[in-house]
Short mmCIF file of C-alpha atoms in Angstrom, two decimals:
data_model
loop_
_atom_site.label_atom_id
_atom_site.label_comp_id
_atom_site.label_asym_id
_atom_site.label_seq_id
_atom_site.Cartn_x
_atom_site.Cartn_y
_atom_site.Cartn_z
CA MET O 1 11.98 8.38 26.47
CA PRO O 2 11.08 11.44 28.13
CA ASP O 3 7.78 13.41 27.08
CA ASP O 4 8.83 16.91 24.97
CA GLN O 5 6.49 18.14 27.67
CA THR O 6 6.44 22.13 29.45
CA PRO O 7 5.20 21.71 33.45
CA PRO O 8 3.40 23.84 34.94
CA PHE O 9 5.02 27.00 36.49
CA PRO O 10 5.43 26.07 40.37
CA SER O 11 3.17 29.83 40.84
CA SER O 12 0.17 28.12 38.30
CA PRO O 13 -3.26 26.96 39.58
CA VAL O 14 -2.80 24.08 37.17
CA VAL O 15 -2.66 21.04 39.46
CA PRO O 16 0.31 18.98 38.15
CA GLN O 17 -0.86 15.71 37.88
CA THR O 18 -1.99 14.91 34.23
CA PHE O 19 -4.66 12.63 33.66
CA ASP O 20 -6.28 10.86 30.66
CA ASP O 21 -10.11 11.67 29.03
CA SER O 22 -12.14 9.59 31.05
CA LYS O 23 -10.68 11.34 34.28
CA VAL O 24 -13.60 11.74 36.08
CA ILE O 25 -14.26 15.70 37.79
CA GLN O 26 -16.48 17.31 39.30
CA PHE O 27 -16.89 20.62 37.24
CA GLN O 28 -20.18 22.80 36.80
CA CYS O 29 -20.45 26.70 35.80
CA ARG O 30 -23.75 28.25 35.64
CA PRO O 31 -25.88 30.99 35.57
CA GLY O 32 -26.52 32.45 39.19
CA ILE O 33 -23.21 30.83 40.92
CA ALA O 34 -21.82 33.09 42.90
CA CYS O 35 -18.50 33.76 41.06
CA TRP O 36 -20.09 34.53 38.18
CA ASN O 37 -17.97 36.08 35.49
CA ALA O 38 -14.91 36.12 38.17
CA CYS O 39 -12.55 33.87 35.89
CA CYS O 40 -13.30 36.43 32.45
CA SER O 41 -12.07 39.51 34.95
CA ASN O 42 -8.65 38.53 34.60
CA ILE O 43 -7.92 36.89 31.40
CA ASP O 44 -4.77 35.28 30.76
CA ILE O 45 -5.96 33.79 27.19
CA SER O 46 -3.72 32.28 24.37
CA LEU O 47 -5.84 31.72 21.06
CA THR O 48 -5.43 29.40 18.69
CA PRO O 49 -5.21 29.97 14.76
CA TYR O 50 -9.35 28.34 14.69
CA ASP O 51 -10.31 30.71 17.64
CA ILE O 52 -9.00 33.93 15.64
CA LEU O 53 -11.04 32.87 12.23
CA ARG O 54 -14.17 31.83 14.36
CA LEU O 55 -14.14 35.01 16.22
CA LYS O 56 -12.80 37.40 13.11
CA ARG O 57 -16.41 35.69 11.30
CA ARG O 58 -18.44 36.20 13.68
CA PHE O 59 -17.73 39.91 13.53
CA ALA O 60 -17.25 40.02 9.61
CA THR O 61 -14.08 41.77 10.28
CA SER O 62 -10.52 41.11 8.23
CA SER O 63 -7.63 38.81 10.71
CA GLY O 64 -5.56 42.66 9.92
CA GLU O 65 -8.24 43.94 12.04
CA PHE O 66 -9.64 41.76 14.53
CA LEU O 67 -5.70 41.15 15.05
CA ARG O 68 -5.84 45.48 16.18
CA GLU O 69 -8.03 45.18 17.53
CA TYR O 70 -8.59 42.16 19.90
CA THR O 71 -5.17 40.85 20.45
CA VAL O 72 -1.78 40.88 21.46
CA PRO O 73 1.30 39.04 20.21
CA TYR O 74 3.79 36.89 22.26
CA GLU O 75 6.84 34.90 22.52
CA ILE O 76 6.24 31.51 23.03
CA GLU O 77 9.73 30.25 23.60
CA GLN O 78 12.20 33.36 23.94
CA ASP O 79 13.71 34.49 20.36
CA SER O 80 11.58 31.68 18.70
CA ILE O 81 7.66 31.85 17.15
CA ALA O 82 4.88 34.43 18.47
CA GLY O 83 1.66 33.52 20.22
CA VAL O 84 -1.88 35.51 19.69
CA LYS O 85 -3.12 36.69 23.32
CA LEU O 86 -6.71 38.37 23.46
CA ARG O 87 -6.26 42.22 24.13
CA PRO O 88 -7.89 43.12 27.98
CA VAL O 89 -9.62 46.44 28.44
CA ALA O 90 -8.67 49.52 27.37
CA ASN O 91 -6.33 49.44 31.52
CA GLY O 92 -7.77 46.28 33.03
CA THR O 93 -7.62 43.24 32.94
CA ALA O 94 -10.58 41.55 32.21
CA CYS O 95 -11.78 40.52 28.57
CA GLN O 96 -12.81 42.45 26.01
CA PHE O 97 -16.65 40.27 25.10
CA MET O 98 -17.76 39.81 29.25
CA THR O 99 -21.17 41.08 29.81
CA PRO O 100 -23.16 40.93 32.66
CA ALA O 101 -24.93 38.07 31.56
CA GLY O 102 -22.20 36.10 30.70
CA CYS O 103 -20.16 35.51 27.43
CA SER O 104 -20.83 37.73 24.47
CA VAL O 105 -19.24 35.59 22.26
CA TYR O 106 -20.28 32.34 23.91
CA GLU O 107 -20.89 30.14 20.37
CA ASP O 108 -17.49 30.89 18.94
CA ARG O 109 -15.73 31.34 22.73
CA PRO O 110 -11.82 30.71 22.71
CA THR O 111 -10.25 27.36 22.96
CA ALA O 112 -9.08 27.90 26.54
CA CYS O 113 -12.68 29.38 27.35
CA ARG O 114 -13.65 26.21 26.30
CA TYR O 115 -11.39 23.83 27.92
CA TYR O 116 -12.02 25.76 31.55
CA PRO O 117 -11.59 24.43 34.09
CA VAL O 118 -8.94 21.63 31.73
CA ALA O 119 -5.76 22.41 31.00
CA LEU O 120 -4.88 20.63 27.71
CA LEU O 121 -0.99 19.19 27.26
CA SER O 122 0.22 18.87 24.03
CA LEU O 123 3.45 16.69 24.13
CA ARG O 124 4.92 14.19 21.94
CA ARG O 125 7.89 11.45 22.85
CA GLN O 126 11.42 11.93 21.33
CA ASP O 127 10.33 8.82 19.51
CA GLU O 128 7.25 9.39 18.03
CA TYR O 129 6.52 11.63 15.16
CA THR O 130 3.76 12.52 16.16
CA ASP O 131 1.47 14.19 18.99
CA ARG O 132 -0.63 13.20 21.94
CA SER O 133 -2.84 14.86 24.74
CA SER O 134 -2.59 14.61 28.12
CA TYR O 135 -5.06 17.17 30.50
CA ALA O 136 -4.70 19.10 33.99
CA LEU O 137 -6.78 20.55 36.86
CA VAL O 138 -6.58 24.13 37.02
CA GLU O 139 -8.22 25.09 40.48
CA GLU O 140 -7.96 28.66 41.08
CA PRO O 141 -9.77 30.21 44.54
CA HIS O 142 -12.33 32.34 43.18
CA CYS O 143 -13.73 29.25 40.61
CA LEU O 144 -17.02 27.36 43.41
CA GLY O 145 -17.76 25.14 39.89
CA HIS O 146 -15.51 22.58 41.96
CA GLN O 147 -18.05 22.23 44.65
CA GLU O 148 -20.91 21.69 41.89
CA PRO O 149 -21.86 18.40 42.83
CA ARG O 150 -21.57 16.58 39.32
CA PRO O 151 -19.19 14.41 37.78
CA ILE O 152 -18.35 14.17 34.24
CA SER O 153 -15.40 12.65 33.09
CA VAL O 154 -13.00 14.81 30.75
CA ALA O 155 -14.18 12.90 27.37
CA ASP O 156 -17.76 13.85 28.13
CA TYR O 157 -16.63 17.73 29.09
CA ARG O 158 -15.13 18.41 25.90
CA LYS O 159 -17.91 17.18 23.62
CA GLU O 160 -20.02 18.91 25.53
CA GLN O 161 -18.36 22.13 25.16
CA GLY O 162 -17.40 21.53 21.12
CA LEU O 163 -13.86 21.13 21.75
CA GLU O 164 -13.90 17.82 19.41
CA ASP O 165 -13.43 20.50 16.09
CA TYR O 166 -11.46 22.85 17.08
CA ASP O 167 -9.07 20.69 19.00
CA ASN O 168 -8.67 18.48 15.14
CA LEU O 169 -8.62 22.04 13.70
CA ALA O 170 -5.54 23.38 15.76
CA ARG O 171 -3.77 19.86 15.65
CA GLY O 172 -1.69 21.12 12.68
CA TRP O 173 -0.52 24.48 14.70
CA ARG O 174 0.17 22.78 17.98
CA GLN O 175 2.34 20.15 16.02
CA LEU O 176 4.22 22.90 14.22
CA ILE O 177 4.47 24.56 18.10
CA LEU O 178 5.88 20.81 19.05
CA LYS O 179 8.40 20.27 16.17
CA LYS O 180 10.33 23.42 16.73
CA LYS O 181 10.52 22.98 20.32
CA SER O 182 11.97 19.75 19.76
CA SER O 183 14.01 20.72 17.00
CA GLY O 184 15.76 22.88 18.95
CA PRO O 185 19.08 24.14 18.67
CA SER O 186 19.36 21.93 15.28
CA ILE O 187 17.32 24.07 13.08
CA GLY O 188 19.40 26.86 14.85
CA LYS O 189 17.25 30.44 15.39
CA PRO O 190 14.00 31.26 13.49
CA SER O 191 15.52 34.09 10.73
CA LYS O 192 13.23 37.30 11.04
CA ARG O 193 11.76 36.87 8.02
CA SER O 194 10.66 32.92 8.75
CA LEU O 195 9.01 34.55 12.02
CA GLU O 196 7.14 37.03 10.05
CA LEU O 197 6.08 34.33 7.89
CA PHE O 198 4.08 32.25 10.68
CA PHE O 199 2.78 34.81 11.60
CA MET O 200 1.12 35.18 8.57
CA VAL O 201 0.30 32.07 8.11
CA CYS O 202 -1.33 31.90 11.58
CA TYR O 203 -3.03 34.35 12.21
CA ASP O 204 -3.31 36.92 10.05
CA LEU O 205 -5.01 34.47 7.52
CA ASP O 206 -6.74 37.25 4.81
CA ARG O 207 -3.17 38.64 4.38
CA PHE O 208 -1.93 34.44 3.50
CA SER O 209 -4.85 33.99 0.99
CA GLN O 210 -3.53 37.80 -1.20
CA PHE O 211 0.18 35.87 -0.39
CA VAL O 212 -1.11 32.36 -2.15
CA ALA O 213 -2.81 34.01 -4.56
CA SER O 214 -0.07 35.90 -5.94
CA GLU O 215 1.94 35.83 -8.87
CA GLY O 216 5.13 34.75 -7.26
CA PHE O 217 3.62 31.85 -4.75
CA SER O 218 2.41 30.28 -8.64
CA ASP O 219 5.84 30.98 -10.05
CA ILE O 220 6.96 28.42 -7.00
CA TYR O 221 4.31 26.48 -6.31
CA ASP O 222 3.04 24.11 -8.62
CA LEU O 223 -0.82 23.29 -7.20
CA PRO O 224 -3.48 22.02 -9.31
CA ALA O 225 -6.27 24.44 -10.36
CA ASP O 226 -9.10 22.72 -8.24
CA GLU O 227 -7.18 22.43 -4.94
CA LEU O 228 -6.08 26.87 -5.25
CA LYS O 229 -9.41 27.59 -5.93
CA ASN O 230 -10.64 25.10 -2.81
CA ILE O 231 -8.19 26.62 -0.81
CA LEU O 232 -9.10 30.40 -1.22
CA CYS O 233 -12.34 29.86 -0.95
CA ASP O 234 -12.64 28.09 1.78
CA ASP O 235 -10.82 29.71 5.02
CA VAL O 236 -10.63 26.58 6.95
CA ALA O 237 -9.10 24.84 4.03
CA LEU O 238 -6.87 27.63 3.55
CA MET O 239 -5.37 27.33 7.45
CA GLN O 240 -4.82 23.74 7.36
CA PHE O 241 -3.21 23.88 3.94
CA GLY O 242 -1.28 26.89 6.15
CA PHE O 243 0.15 24.82 8.38
CA ARG O 244 1.80 22.77 5.84
CA PHE O 245 2.70 25.21 4.29
CA LEU O 246 4.93 25.66 7.55
CA ARG O 247 6.18 22.24 7.82
CA GLN O 248 7.24 22.78 4.19
CA VAL O 249 9.43 25.90 4.57
CA LEU O 250 10.06 25.76 7.76
CA PHE O 251 11.11 21.93 8.20
CA GLY O 252 11.79 21.08 4.52
CA GLU O 253 8.68 18.27 4.35
CA GLU O 254 8.15 18.61 1.01
CA THR O 255 4.34 17.91 0.05
CA ILE O 256 3.71 20.34 -1.70
CA PRO O 257 5.06 19.99 -5.60
CA LEU O 258 7.43 23.00 -6.49
CA ARG O 259 8.16 24.47 -9.78
CA ARG O 260 11.68 23.14 -10.21
CA GLU O 261 13.39 25.61 -12.29
CA ALA O 262 11.66 28.94 -11.21
CA ALA O 263 12.18 27.46 -6.93
CA GLU O 264 16.21 26.85 -7.60
CA GLN O 265 16.63 30.81 -9.82
CA ARG O 266 14.68 32.46 -6.77
CA ARG O 267 16.63 30.17 -4.44
CA LEU O 268 19.97 31.74 -6.47
CA ARG O 269 18.81 35.40 -6.22
CA HIS O 270 18.39 34.96 -2.66
CA MET O 271 21.96 33.59 -2.11
CA GLU O 272 23.38 37.05 -4.64
CA ARG O 273 20.99 38.81 -2.04
CA GLN O 274 22.44 37.67 0.93
CA GLN O 275 25.94 37.49 -0.62
CA ARG O 276 25.38 41.62 -1.46
CA LEU O 277 23.95 42.40 2.13
CA ALA O 278 26.89 40.62 3.66
CA THR O 279 29.50 42.28 1.57
CA GLU O 280 28.25 45.52 1.86
CA ALA O 281 27.88 45.29 5.92
CA ALA O 282 32.13 44.22 5.37
CA ALA O 283 32.56 47.15 3.61
CA ARG O 284 31.06 49.62 6.50
CA ARG O 285 32.09 47.28 9.18
CA ALA O 286 35.99 48.51 7.40
CA MET O 287 35.34 52.00 7.03
CA GLU O 288 34.37 52.49 10.49
CA GLN O 289 37.09 50.70 11.37
CA ASP O 290 39.05 52.92 9.26
CA GLU O 291 37.83 56.22 10.59
CA MET O 292 38.26 55.12 14.22
CA TYR O 293 42.18 55.00 14.05
CA GLU O 294 42.69 58.36 11.94
CA ASP O 295 44.60 60.69 13.10
CA PRO O 296 42.55 63.05 14.44
CA ASN O 297 45.64 66.10 13.50
CA GLU O 298 45.26 65.42 10.13
#
């Protein structure tokens, strides 16, 4: 079966040969190397939800403030769900966190920075329900780390860079993206509401926390009190719950118990509202057509 995997672009520095984590590469980045900070001078860094969680904690700010100050949204696929990238310095291409001494947020640096020069490729075969990881090598002309005489396996490199927790905690988000890609037209074009919901749940964690704590949420979802308390007191638990929530809302994988009567009433109200909006739109179109054919001499 073919893999649900997007190949690197022809101009990409990613070498198109993929491998598993037993692959031994030759690489080291260290202070004093001649290309120090070169990779941070022209960034294109996508952030996972856990990257945002770590960085907003570091700056002791809300997720909304962090998103406004340090990021820009982008479409992962055309007319589809959104991703978030680090915003470079004003009128430039360098990372805002770069200093002459190196990364100023090194302990909380994003997943993409930790992986460099390895590229993580999440993929899922059409006959499988779980994703698997594959890797590729990024070789850019400016990077002299490949000339350093240090062989290391990808598995050991991931441990060295602290990637195991980062990958485990972003897996639910990657699975959502893979599921959306593999579903394609079968689930239709996402509505504006579902796109906004995806963005809030994955990236604006503080706003999602307010949503989960609201009466409206408790009217629909029947979460045990202790589970709800844990979710609202632990950002990581909230993030993981968010992935589960999106799988239910976007793909119908019901794992969060519903208050059936309230959910049905809400569904009916939504249908009535949609019908009302459609009727109003049809009336407006009819009026516009009538005006178009009116005799201007009358």
